[in-house]
């Protein structure tokens, strides 16, 4: 039987090892995808993450896995390397309905996250990400 329960951000941080801004960015992107695409089972969503294949940017994958149930084990999540974080985007598809939503990271987000992380720490940068509206973080295309 399908459970609509997903990991909380706190549970995602426990799995990941700490609460960081990129984990939080991925988690918020995944929450939005679930809201828009309304999966009915844990097999309905697929995700393609375009981001530099290095930390901290790949930390978004753990947030997306926790909030969407797209996992490496089910092969429902894929990483595509891009050269620069300004090219980062998260494409989600409901494979049952064919509906898609793409969330492209807005250019200023990386700069603000890096500034806060270096001056106040990763948890403060995560708090900043949580305080932003989705349209301040992402450009959304359906």
mmCIF file of N, CA and C in Angstrom:
data_model
loop_
_atom_site.group_PDB
_atom_site.id
_atom_site.type_symbol
_atom_site.label_atom_id
_atom_site.label_comp_id
_atom_site.label_asym_id
_atom_site.label_seq_id
_atom_site.Cartn_x
_atom_site.Cartn_y
_atom_site.Cartn_z
ATOM 1 N N UNK A 1 0.831 -1.181 0.000
ATOM 2 C CA UNK A 1 0.000 0.000 0.000
ATOM 3 C C UNK A 1 0.881 1.252 0.000
ATOM 4 N N UNK A 2 0.494 2.233 -0.776
ATOM 5 C CA UNK A 2 1.255 3.470 -0.902
ATOM 6 C C UNK A 2 1.049 4.351 0.323
ATOM 7 N N UNK A 3 2.114 4.893 0.819
ATOM 8 C CA UNK A 3 2.053 5.845 1.920
ATOM 9 C C UNK A 3 2.405 7.220 1.386
ATOM 10 N N UNK A 4 1.560 8.178 1.650
ATOM 11 C CA UNK A 4 1.842 9.537 1.190
ATOM 12 C C UNK A 4 2.872 10.221 2.090
ATOM 13 N N UNK A 5 3.259 9.588 3.187
ATOM 14 C CA UNK A 5 4.230 10.177 4.092
ATOM 15 C C UNK A 5 5.599 10.264 3.437
ATOM 16 N N UNK A 6 6.179 11.426 3.550
ATOM 17 C CA UNK A 6 7.532 11.651 3.085
ATOM 18 C C UNK A 6 8.382 12.058 4.280
ATOM 19 N N UNK A 7 9.681 11.966 4.144
ATOM 20 C CA UNK A 7 10.549 12.394 5.227
ATOM 21 C C UNK A 7 10.397 13.894 5.461
ATOM 22 N N UNK A 8 10.466 14.298 6.715
ATOM 23 C CA UNK A 8 10.491 15.718 7.038
ATOM 24 C C UNK A 8 11.877 16.263 6.715
ATOM 25 N N UNK A 9 12.015 17.564 6.720
ATOM 26 C CA UNK A 9 13.330 18.158 6.490
ATOM 27 C C UNK A 9 14.296 17.737 7.590
ATOM 28 N N UNK A 10 13.825 17.640 8.812
ATOM 29 C CA UNK A 10 14.678 17.208 9.917
ATOM 30 C C UNK A 10 15.153 15.767 9.700
ATOM 31 N N UNK A 11 14.263 14.900 9.234
ATOM 32 C CA UNK A 11 14.648 13.516 8.938
ATOM 33 C C UNK A 11 15.626 13.473 7.761
ATOM 34 N N UNK A 12 15.406 14.328 6.776
ATOM 35 C CA UNK A 12 16.328 14.408 5.639
ATOM 36 C C UNK A 12 17.713 14.841 6.112
ATOM 37 N N UNK A 13 17.765 15.799 7.042
ATOM 38 C CA UNK A 13 19.045 16.260 7.585
ATOM 39 C C UNK A 13 19.737 15.144 8.360
ATOM 40 N N UNK A 14 18.966 14.337 9.093
ATOM 41 C CA UNK A 14 19.552 13.207 9.827
ATOM 42 C C UNK A 14 20.147 12.194 8.850
ATOM 43 N N UNK A 15 19.429 11.916 7.774
ATOM 44 C CA UNK A 15 19.931 11.000 6.754
ATOM 45 C C UNK A 15 21.186 11.565 6.084
ATOM 46 N N UNK A 16 21.141 12.827 5.766
ATOM 47 C CA UNK A 16 22.226 13.494 5.042
ATOM 48 C C UNK A 16 23.459 13.703 5.928
ATOM 49 N N UNK A 17 23.216 13.930 7.211
ATOM 50 C CA UNK A 17 24.321 14.148 8.142
ATOM 51 C C UNK A 17 24.328 15.529 8.773
ATOM 52 N N UNK A 18 23.662 16.473 8.145
ATOM 53 C CA UNK A 18 23.550 17.829 8.699
ATOM 54 C C UNK A 18 22.494 18.598 7.897
ATOM 55 N N UNK A 19 22.060 19.706 8.475
ATOM 56 C CA UNK A 19 21.128 20.589 7.780
ATOM 57 C C UNK A 19 21.949 21.619 7.024
ATOM 58 N N UNK A 20 21.866 21.571 5.713
ATOM 59 C CA UNK A 20 22.610 22.513 4.889
ATOM 60 C C UNK A 20 21.697 23.174 3.877
ATOM 61 N N UNK A 21 22.141 24.276 3.298
ATOM 62 C CA UNK A 21 21.287 25.028 2.376
ATOM 63 C C UNK A 21 20.962 24.275 1.086
ATOM 64 N N UNK A 22 21.884 23.484 0.572
ATOM 65 C CA UNK A 22 21.616 22.779 -0.678
ATOM 66 C C UNK A 22 20.668 21.613 -0.459
ATOM 67 N N UNK A 23 20.772 20.947 0.691
ATOM 68 C CA UNK A 23 19.782 19.938 1.072
ATOM 69 C C UNK A 23 18.401 20.586 1.116
ATOM 70 N N UNK A 24 18.330 21.760 1.722
ATOM 71 C CA UNK A 24 17.062 22.479 1.872
ATOM 72 C C UNK A 24 16.518 22.941 0.529
ATOM 73 N N UNK A 25 17.378 23.400 -0.349
ATOM 74 C CA UNK A 25 16.950 23.798 -1.699
ATOM 75 C C UNK A 25 16.331 22.597 -2.417
ATOM 76 N N UNK A 26 17.008 21.464 -2.371
ATOM 77 C CA UNK A 26 16.468 20.260 -2.998
ATOM 78 C C UNK A 26 15.158 19.824 -2.374
ATOM 79 N N UNK A 27 15.081 19.900 -1.063
ATOM 80 C CA UNK A 27 13.860 19.502 -0.368
ATOM 81 C C UNK A 27 12.683 20.378 -0.806
ATOM 82 N N UNK A 28 12.903 21.681 -0.873
ATOM 83 C CA UNK A 28 11.833 22.597 -1.278
ATOM 84 C C UNK A 28 11.426 22.377 -2.727
ATOM 85 N N UNK A 29 12.397 22.104 -3.597
ATOM 86 C CA UNK A 29 12.077 21.816 -4.999
ATOM 87 C C UNK A 29 11.209 20.565 -5.082
ATOM 88 N N UNK A 30 11.575 19.537 -4.340
ATOM 89 C CA UNK A 30 10.807 18.297 -4.340
ATOM 90 C C UNK A 30 9.401 18.482 -3.800
ATOM 91 N N UNK A 31 9.274 19.258 -2.723
ATOM 92 C CA UNK A 31 7.937 19.545 -2.176
ATOM 93 C C UNK A 31 7.051 20.193 -3.236
ATOM 94 N N UNK A 32 7.620 21.134 -3.973
ATOM 95 C CA UNK A 32 6.842 21.823 -5.011
ATOM 96 C C UNK A 32 6.441 20.846 -6.110
ATOM 97 N N UNK A 33 7.335 19.964 -6.505
ATOM 98 C CA UNK A 33 7.020 18.977 -7.541
ATOM 99 C C UNK A 33 5.872 18.078 -7.099
ATOM 100 N N UNK A 34 5.891 17.639 -5.863
ATOM 101 C CA UNK A 34 4.816 16.785 -5.342
ATOM 102 C C UNK A 34 3.498 17.551 -5.332
ATOM 103 N N UNK A 35 3.549 18.816 -4.931
ATOM 104 C CA UNK A 35 2.345 19.648 -4.898
ATOM 105 C C UNK A 35 1.738 19.807 -6.298
ATOM 106 N N UNK A 36 2.579 20.039 -7.285
ATOM 107 C CA UNK A 36 2.108 20.283 -8.655
ATOM 108 C C UNK A 36 1.704 18.986 -9.360
ATOM 109 N N UNK A 37 2.524 17.947 -9.213
ATOM 110 C CA UNK A 37 2.345 16.732 -10.015
ATOM 111 C C UNK A 37 1.479 15.660 -9.356
ATOM 112 N N UNK A 38 1.252 15.772 -8.058
ATOM 113 C CA UNK A 38 0.331 14.899 -7.323
ATOM 114 C C UNK A 38 0.523 13.397 -7.598
ATOM 115 N N UNK A 39 1.698 12.864 -7.274
ATOM 116 C CA UNK A 39 1.917 11.425 -7.483
ATOM 117 C C UNK A 39 0.991 10.592 -6.598
ATOM 118 N N UNK A 40 0.553 9.461 -7.108
ATOM 119 C CA UNK A 40 -0.322 8.564 -6.358
ATOM 120 C C UNK A 40 0.436 7.384 -5.758
ATOM 121 N N UNK A 41 1.597 7.044 -6.335
ATOM 122 C CA UNK A 41 2.427 5.965 -5.795
ATOM 123 C C UNK A 41 3.872 6.431 -5.743
ATOM 124 N N UNK A 42 4.700 5.642 -5.081
ATOM 125 C CA UNK A 42 6.117 5.987 -4.977
ATOM 126 C C UNK A 42 6.871 5.773 -6.281
ATOM 127 N N UNK A 43 6.186 5.258 -7.298
ATOM 128 C CA UNK A 43 6.808 5.020 -8.605
ATOM 129 C C UNK A 43 6.392 6.055 -9.657
ATOM 130 N N UNK A 44 5.527 6.999 -9.290
ATOM 131 C CA UNK A 44 4.974 7.934 -10.269
ATOM 132 C C UNK A 44 5.935 9.034 -10.711
ATOM 133 N N UNK A 45 6.841 9.449 -9.843
ATOM 134 C CA UNK A 45 7.717 10.578 -10.173
ATOM 135 C C UNK A 45 9.093 10.118 -10.625
ATOM 136 N N UNK A 46 9.634 10.882 -11.562
ATOM 137 C CA UNK A 46 11.035 10.764 -11.970
ATOM 138 C C UNK A 46 11.619 12.166 -11.924
ATOM 139 N N UNK A 47 12.915 12.217 -11.719
ATOM 140 C CA UNK A 47 13.564 13.515 -11.584
ATOM 141 C C UNK A 47 14.919 13.499 -12.275
ATOM 142 N N UNK A 48 15.198 14.565 -13.010
ATOM 143 C CA UNK A 48 16.518 14.786 -13.586
ATOM 144 C C UNK A 48 17.066 16.063 -12.949
ATOM 145 N N UNK A 49 18.202 15.908 -12.296
ATOM 146 C CA UNK A 49 18.834 17.026 -11.603
ATOM 147 C C UNK A 49 20.049 17.444 -12.404
ATOM 148 N N UNK A 50 20.031 18.687 -12.854
ATOM 149 C CA UNK A 50 21.178 19.241 -13.578
ATOM 150 C C UNK A 50 21.889 20.192 -12.623
ATOM 151 N N UNK A 51 23.094 19.801 -12.235
ATOM 152 C CA UNK A 51 23.878 20.606 -11.309
ATOM 153 C C UNK A 51 25.344 20.177 -11.427
ATOM 154 N N UNK A 52 26.276 21.018 -10.991
ATOM 155 C CA UNK A 52 27.661 20.551 -10.977
ATOM 156 C C UNK A 52 27.773 19.279 -10.132
ATOM 157 N N UNK A 53 28.501 18.310 -10.612
ATOM 158 C CA UNK A 53 28.644 17.026 -9.922
ATOM 159 C C UNK A 53 29.721 17.115 -8.850
ATOM 160 N N UNK A 54 29.469 17.989 -7.870
ATOM 161 C CA UNK A 54 30.372 18.152 -6.732
ATOM 162 C C UNK A 54 29.597 18.767 -5.573
ATOM 163 N N UNK A 55 30.092 18.481 -4.376
ATOM 164 C CA UNK A 55 29.471 19.091 -3.207
ATOM 165 C C UNK A 55 29.838 20.571 -3.182
ATOM 166 N N UNK A 56 28.999 21.413 -2.683
ATOM 167 C CA UNK A 56 27.774 21.163 -1.949
ATOM 168 C C UNK A 56 26.527 21.024 -2.832
ATOM 169 N N UNK A 57 26.680 21.245 -4.131
ATOM 170 C CA UNK A 57 25.510 21.316 -5.015
ATOM 171 C C UNK A 57 24.759 19.993 -5.112
ATOM 172 N N UNK A 58 25.486 18.873 -5.066
ATOM 173 C CA UNK A 58 24.832 17.560 -5.141
ATOM 174 C C UNK A 58 24.050 17.224 -3.868
ATOM 175 N N UNK A 59 24.235 17.986 -2.816
ATOM 176 C CA UNK A 59 23.456 17.770 -1.588
ATOM 177 C C UNK A 59 21.963 17.939 -1.857
ATOM 178 N N UNK A 60 21.615 18.686 -2.888
ATOM 179 C CA UNK A 60 20.209 18.857 -3.261
ATOM 180 C C UNK A 60 19.564 17.511 -3.593
ATOM 181 N N UNK A 61 20.336 16.565 -4.094
ATOM 182 C CA UNK A 61 19.790 15.243 -4.410
ATOM 183 C C UNK A 61 19.184 14.576 -3.185
ATOM 184 N N UNK A 62 19.860 14.686 -2.042
ATOM 185 C CA UNK A 62 19.327 14.064 -0.827
ATOM 186 C C UNK A 62 18.017 14.728 -0.410
ATOM 187 N N UNK A 63 17.933 16.035 -0.550
ATOM 188 C CA UNK A 63 16.686 16.726 -0.240
ATOM 189 C C UNK A 63 15.562 16.311 -1.169
ATOM 190 N N UNK A 64 15.876 16.155 -2.448
ATOM 191 C CA UNK A 64 14.871 15.736 -3.427
ATOM 192 C C UNK A 64 14.422 14.300 -3.157
ATOM 193 N N UNK A 65 15.363 13.414 -2.839
ATOM 194 C CA UNK A 65 14.988 12.028 -2.533
ATOM 195 C C UNK A 65 14.040 11.984 -1.335
ATOM 196 N N UNK A 66 14.350 12.773 -0.300
ATOM 197 C CA UNK A 66 13.542 12.761 0.918
ATOM 198 C C UNK A 66 12.137 13.312 0.698
ATOM 199 N N UNK A 67 12.000 14.318 -0.138
ATOM 200 C CA UNK A 67 10.698 14.979 -0.298
ATOM 201 C C UNK A 67 9.848 14.407 -1.424
ATOM 202 N N UNK A 68 10.440 13.606 -2.323
ATOM 203 C CA UNK A 68 9.673 13.115 -3.478
ATOM 204 C C UNK A 68 9.531 11.601 -3.561
ATOM 205 N N UNK A 69 10.398 10.876 -2.864
ATOM 206 C CA UNK A 69 10.506 9.426 -2.993
ATOM 207 C C UNK A 69 11.140 9.001 -4.315
ATOM 208 N N UNK A 70 11.688 9.936 -5.087
ATOM 209 C CA UNK A 70 12.536 9.587 -6.227
ATOM 210 C C UNK A 70 13.861 9.148 -5.613
ATOM 211 N N UNK A 71 14.294 7.923 -5.915
ATOM 212 C CA UNK A 71 15.518 7.436 -5.292
ATOM 213 C C UNK A 71 16.442 6.790 -6.308
ATOM 214 N N UNK A 72 17.698 6.736 -5.938
ATOM 215 C CA UNK A 72 18.687 6.072 -6.767
ATOM 216 C C UNK A 72 18.379 4.584 -6.867
ATOM 217 N N UNK A 73 17.924 3.985 -5.773
ATOM 218 C CA UNK A 73 17.606 2.559 -5.766
ATOM 219 C C UNK A 73 16.514 2.180 -6.752
ATOM 220 N N UNK A 74 15.530 3.058 -6.936
ATOM 221 C CA UNK A 74 14.450 2.801 -7.891
ATOM 222 C C UNK A 74 14.786 3.341 -9.282
ATOM 223 N N UNK A 75 15.972 3.925 -9.417
ATOM 224 C CA UNK A 75 16.408 4.546 -10.669
ATOM 225 C C UNK A 75 15.435 5.611 -11.152
ATOM 226 N N UNK A 76 14.803 6.296 -10.202
ATOM 227 C CA UNK A 76 13.856 7.352 -10.560
ATOM 228 C C UNK A 76 14.469 8.737 -10.390
ATOM 229 N N UNK A 77 15.766 8.780 -10.139
ATOM 230 C CA UNK A 77 16.467 10.050 -10.029
ATOM 231 C C UNK A 77 17.754 9.947 -10.840
ATOM 232 N N UNK A 78 18.083 11.002 -11.536
ATOM 233 C CA UNK A 78 19.262 10.998 -12.405
ATOM 234 C C UNK A 78 19.992 12.327 -12.242
ATOM 235 N N UNK A 79 21.301 12.266 -12.188
ATOM 236 C CA UNK A 79 22.130 13.452 -12.106
ATOM 237 C C UNK A 79 22.786 13.698 -13.456
ATOM 238 N N UNK A 80 22.642 14.924 -13.958
ATOM 239 C CA UNK A 80 23.341 15.347 -15.176
ATOM 240 C C UNK A 80 24.256 16.504 -14.803
ATOM 241 N N UNK A 81 25.539 16.311 -15.046
ATOM 242 C CA UNK A 81 26.523 17.327 -14.709
ATOM 243 C C UNK A 81 26.401 18.535 -15.625
ATOM 244 N N UNK A 82 26.408 19.725 -15.021
ATOM 245 C CA UNK A 82 26.544 20.988 -15.751
ATOM 246 C C UNK A 82 27.772 21.690 -15.171
ATOM 247 N N UNK A 83 28.358 22.558 -15.942
ATOM 248 C CA UNK A 83 29.617 23.191 -15.533
ATOM 249 C C UNK A 83 29.464 24.192 -14.394
ATOM 250 N N UNK A 84 28.363 24.920 -14.376
ATOM 251 C CA UNK A 84 28.227 26.000 -13.398
ATOM 252 C C UNK A 84 26.876 25.918 -12.707
ATOM 253 N N UNK A 85 26.871 26.265 -11.431
ATOM 254 C CA UNK A 85 25.632 26.184 -10.646
ATOM 255 C C UNK A 85 24.528 27.086 -11.207
ATOM 256 N N UNK A 86 24.891 28.125 -11.938
ATOM 257 C CA UNK A 86 23.876 28.997 -12.544
ATOM 258 C C UNK A 86 23.045 28.247 -13.586
ATOM 259 N N UNK A 87 23.521 27.091 -14.039
ATOM 260 C CA UNK A 87 22.790 26.264 -14.999
ATOM 261 C C UNK A 87 21.923 25.209 -14.309
ATOM 262 N N UNK A 88 21.912 25.209 -12.982
ATOM 263 C CA UNK A 88 21.201 24.174 -12.227
ATOM 264 C C UNK A 88 19.702 24.230 -12.434
ATOM 265 N N UNK A 89 19.119 23.051 -12.603
ATOM 266 C CA UNK A 89 17.663 22.934 -12.681
ATOM 267 C C UNK A 89 17.253 21.550 -12.217
ATOM 268 N N UNK A 90 15.993 21.454 -11.827
ATOM 269 C CA UNK A 90 15.420 20.208 -11.333
ATOM 270 C C UNK A 90 14.157 19.942 -12.143
ATOM 271 N N UNK A 91 14.189 18.890 -12.955
ATOM 272 C CA UNK A 91 13.053 18.552 -13.812
ATOM 273 C C UNK A 91 12.359 17.319 -13.242
ATOM 274 N N UNK A 92 11.074 17.459 -12.966
ATOM 275 C CA UNK A 92 10.271 16.380 -12.408
ATOM 276 C C UNK A 92 9.191 16.001 -13.414
ATOM 277 N N UNK A 93 8.902 14.706 -13.479
ATOM 278 C CA UNK A 93 7.833 14.231 -14.356
ATOM 279 C C UNK A 93 6.993 13.195 -13.624
ATOM 280 N N UNK A 94 5.682 13.339 -13.749
ATOM 281 C CA UNK A 94 4.773 12.296 -13.306
ATOM 282 C C UNK A 94 4.634 11.352 -14.496
ATOM 283 N N UNK A 95 5.203 10.156 -14.391
ATOM 284 C CA UNK A 95 5.238 9.244 -15.535
ATOM 285 C C UNK A 95 3.861 8.678 -15.867
ATOM 286 N N UNK A 96 2.925 8.718 -14.926
ATOM 287 C CA UNK A 96 1.570 8.225 -15.199
ATOM 288 C C UNK A 96 0.755 9.241 -16.005
ATOM 289 N N UNK A 97 0.938 10.530 -15.709
ATOM 290 C CA UNK A 97 0.130 11.564 -16.373
ATOM 291 C C UNK A 97 0.884 12.276 -17.488
ATOM 292 N N UNK A 98 2.222 12.180 -17.468
ATOM 293 C CA UNK A 98 3.023 12.894 -18.452
ATOM 294 C C UNK A 98 3.274 14.354 -18.093
ATOM 295 N N UNK A 99 2.693 14.819 -16.994
ATOM 296 C CA UNK A 99 2.900 16.215 -16.581
ATOM 297 C C UNK A 99 4.317 16.406 -16.067
ATOM 298 N N UNK A 100 4.859 17.594 -16.350
ATOM 299 C CA UNK A 100 6.223 17.923 -15.926
ATOM 300 C C UNK A 100 6.250 19.287 -15.266
ATOM 301 N N UNK A 101 7.228 19.476 -14.406
ATOM 302 C CA UNK A 101 7.525 20.790 -13.858
ATOM 303 C C UNK A 101 9.043 20.893 -13.736
ATOM 304 N N UNK A 102 9.569 22.030 -14.180
ATOM 305 C CA UNK A 102 11.001 22.286 -14.076
ATOM 306 C C UNK A 102 11.211 23.490 -13.184
ATOM 307 N N UNK A 103 12.118 23.338 -12.240
ATOM 308 C CA UNK A 103 12.475 24.420 -11.338
ATOM 309 C C UNK A 103 13.934 24.768 -11.592
ATOM 310 N N UNK A 104 14.155 25.997 -12.070
ATOM 311 C CA UNK A 104 15.516 26.454 -12.377
ATOM 312 C C UNK A 104 15.936 27.417 -11.266
ATOM 313 N N UNK A 105 17.080 27.146 -10.676
ATOM 314 C CA UNK A 105 17.590 27.964 -9.591
ATOM 315 C C UNK A 105 17.871 29.384 -10.083
ATOM 316 N N UNK A 106 17.367 30.369 -9.363
ATOM 317 C CA UNK A 106 17.625 31.767 -9.737
ATOM 318 C C UNK A 106 19.086 32.112 -9.435
ATOM 319 N N UNK A 107 19.695 32.938 -10.277
ATOM 320 C CA UNK A 107 21.139 33.200 -10.186
ATOM 321 C C UNK A 107 21.620 33.734 -8.840
ATOM 322 N N UNK A 108 20.856 34.580 -8.179
ATOM 323 C CA UNK A 108 21.327 35.194 -6.930
ATOM 324 C C UNK A 108 21.356 34.212 -5.758
ATOM 325 N N UNK A 109 20.634 33.105 -5.847
ATOM 326 C CA UNK A 109 20.502 32.179 -4.719
ATOM 327 C C UNK A 109 21.867 31.632 -4.294
ATOM 328 N N UNK A 110 22.650 31.170 -5.242
ATOM 329 C CA UNK A 110 23.968 30.617 -4.899
ATOM 330 C C UNK A 110 24.819 31.636 -4.168
ATOM 331 N N UNK A 111 24.839 32.887 -4.656
ATOM 332 C CA UNK A 111 25.672 33.921 -4.047
ATOM 333 C C UNK A 111 25.253 34.194 -2.612
ATOM 334 N N UNK A 112 23.944 34.315 -2.374
ATOM 335 C CA UNK A 112 23.445 34.581 -1.026
ATOM 336 C C UNK A 112 23.743 33.399 -0.108
ATOM 337 N N UNK A 113 23.491 32.184 -0.594
ATOM 338 C CA UNK A 113 23.737 30.982 0.205
ATOM 339 C C UNK A 113 25.220 30.882 0.573
ATOM 340 N N UNK A 114 26.098 31.119 -0.374
ATOM 341 C CA UNK A 114 27.532 31.037 -0.087
ATOM 342 C C UNK A 114 27.970 32.115 0.896
ATOM 343 N N UNK A 115 27.421 33.317 0.756
ATOM 344 C CA UNK A 115 27.771 34.412 1.665
ATOM 345 C C UNK A 115 27.326 34.095 3.090
ATOM 346 N N UNK A 116 26.082 33.674 3.263
ATOM 347 C CA UNK A 116 25.573 33.350 4.602
ATOM 348 C C UNK A 116 26.318 32.152 5.181
ATOM 349 N N UNK A 117 26.546 31.115 4.359
ATOM 350 C CA UNK A 117 27.257 29.922 4.839
ATOM 351 C C UNK A 117 28.640 30.269 5.366
ATOM 352 N N UNK A 118 29.357 31.134 4.649
ATOM 353 C CA UNK A 118 30.720 31.457 5.070
ATOM 354 C C UNK A 118 30.748 32.402 6.270
ATOM 355 N N UNK A 119 29.748 33.260 6.416
ATOM 356 C CA UNK A 119 29.774 34.217 7.524
ATOM 357 C C UNK A 119 29.030 33.722 8.762
ATOM 358 N N UNK A 120 27.931 32.993 8.587
ATOM 359 C CA UNK A 120 27.103 32.599 9.735
ATOM 360 C C UNK A 120 26.920 31.094 9.881
ATOM 361 N N UNK A 121 27.276 30.319 8.867
ATOM 362 C CA UNK A 121 27.164 28.871 8.952
ATOM 363 C C UNK A 121 26.054 28.309 8.079
ATOM 364 N N UNK A 122 26.130 26.989 7.877
ATOM 365 C CA UNK A 122 25.181 26.318 6.976
ATOM 366 C C UNK A 122 23.751 26.323 7.490
ATOM 367 N N UNK A 123 23.573 26.183 8.810
ATOM 368 C CA UNK A 123 22.201 26.176 9.328
ATOM 369 C C UNK A 123 21.516 27.523 9.113
ATOM 370 N N UNK A 124 22.253 28.605 9.258
ATOM 371 C CA UNK A 124 21.679 29.935 8.997
ATOM 372 C C UNK A 124 21.340 30.092 7.525
ATOM 373 N N UNK A 125 22.188 29.557 6.653
ATOM 374 C CA UNK A 125 21.897 29.606 5.213
ATOM 375 C C UNK A 125 20.645 28.782 4.914
ATOM 376 N N UNK A 126 20.480 27.656 5.594
ATOM 377 C CA UNK A 126 19.266 26.840 5.424
ATOM 378 C C UNK A 126 18.027 27.604 5.867
ATOM 379 N N UNK A 127 18.145 28.312 6.981
ATOM 380 C CA UNK A 127 17.017 29.125 7.466
ATOM 381 C C UNK A 127 16.641 30.179 6.426
ATOM 382 N N UNK A 128 17.641 30.779 5.799
ATOM 383 C CA UNK A 128 17.361 31.777 4.754
ATOM 384 C C UNK A 128 16.581 31.131 3.615
ATOM 385 N N UNK A 129 17.011 29.943 3.175
ATOM 386 C CA UNK A 129 16.322 29.235 2.091
ATOM 387 C C UNK A 129 14.870 28.970 2.486
ATOM 388 N N UNK A 130 14.635 28.577 3.727
ATOM 389 C CA UNK A 130 13.272 28.282 4.184
ATOM 390 C C UNK A 130 12.398 29.531 4.242
ATOM 391 N N UNK A 131 13.006 30.676 4.472
ATOM 392 C CA UNK A 131 12.245 31.933 4.577
ATOM 393 C C UNK A 131 11.852 32.518 3.224
ATOM 394 N N UNK A 132 12.481 32.050 2.156
ATOM 395 C CA UNK A 132 12.203 32.603 0.827
ATOM 396 C C UNK A 132 10.956 31.954 0.233
ATOM 397 N N UNK A 133 10.206 32.732 -0.519
ATOM 398 C CA UNK A 133 9.100 32.129 -1.274
ATOM 399 C C UNK A 133 9.709 31.334 -2.424
ATOM 400 N N UNK A 134 8.958 30.386 -2.935
ATOM 401 C CA UNK A 134 9.476 29.557 -4.031
ATOM 402 C C UNK A 134 9.841 30.394 -5.247
ATOM 403 N N UNK A 135 9.073 31.446 -5.524
ATOM 404 C CA UNK A 135 9.395 32.252 -6.700
ATOM 405 C C UNK A 135 10.633 33.127 -6.485
ATOM 406 N N UNK A 136 11.107 33.245 -5.253
ATOM 407 C CA UNK A 136 12.375 33.925 -5.016
ATOM 408 C C UNK A 136 13.557 32.978 -5.233
ATOM 409 N N UNK A 137 13.308 31.672 -5.126
ATOM 410 C CA UNK A 137 14.354 30.665 -5.303
ATOM 411 C C UNK A 137 14.435 30.119 -6.721
ATOM 412 N N UNK A 138 13.282 29.924 -7.350
ATOM 413 C CA UNK A 138 13.217 29.193 -8.610
ATOM 414 C C UNK A 138 12.387 29.910 -9.660
ATOM 415 N N UNK A 139 12.761 29.702 -10.921
ATOM 416 C CA UNK A 139 11.887 29.989 -12.047
ATOM 417 C C UNK A 139 11.184 28.672 -12.326
ATOM 418 N N UNK A 140 9.858 28.704 -12.432
ATOM 419 C CA UNK A 140 9.091 27.478 -12.601
ATOM 420 C C UNK A 140 8.473 27.417 -13.994
ATOM 421 N N UNK A 141 8.648 26.266 -14.655
ATOM 422 C CA UNK A 141 8.014 26.012 -15.956
ATOM 423 C C UNK A 141 7.241 24.718 -15.859
ATOM 424 N N UNK A 142 5.999 24.762 -16.309
ATOM 425 C CA UNK A 142 5.184 23.531 -16.331
ATOM 426 C C UNK A 142 4.986 23.057 -17.740
#
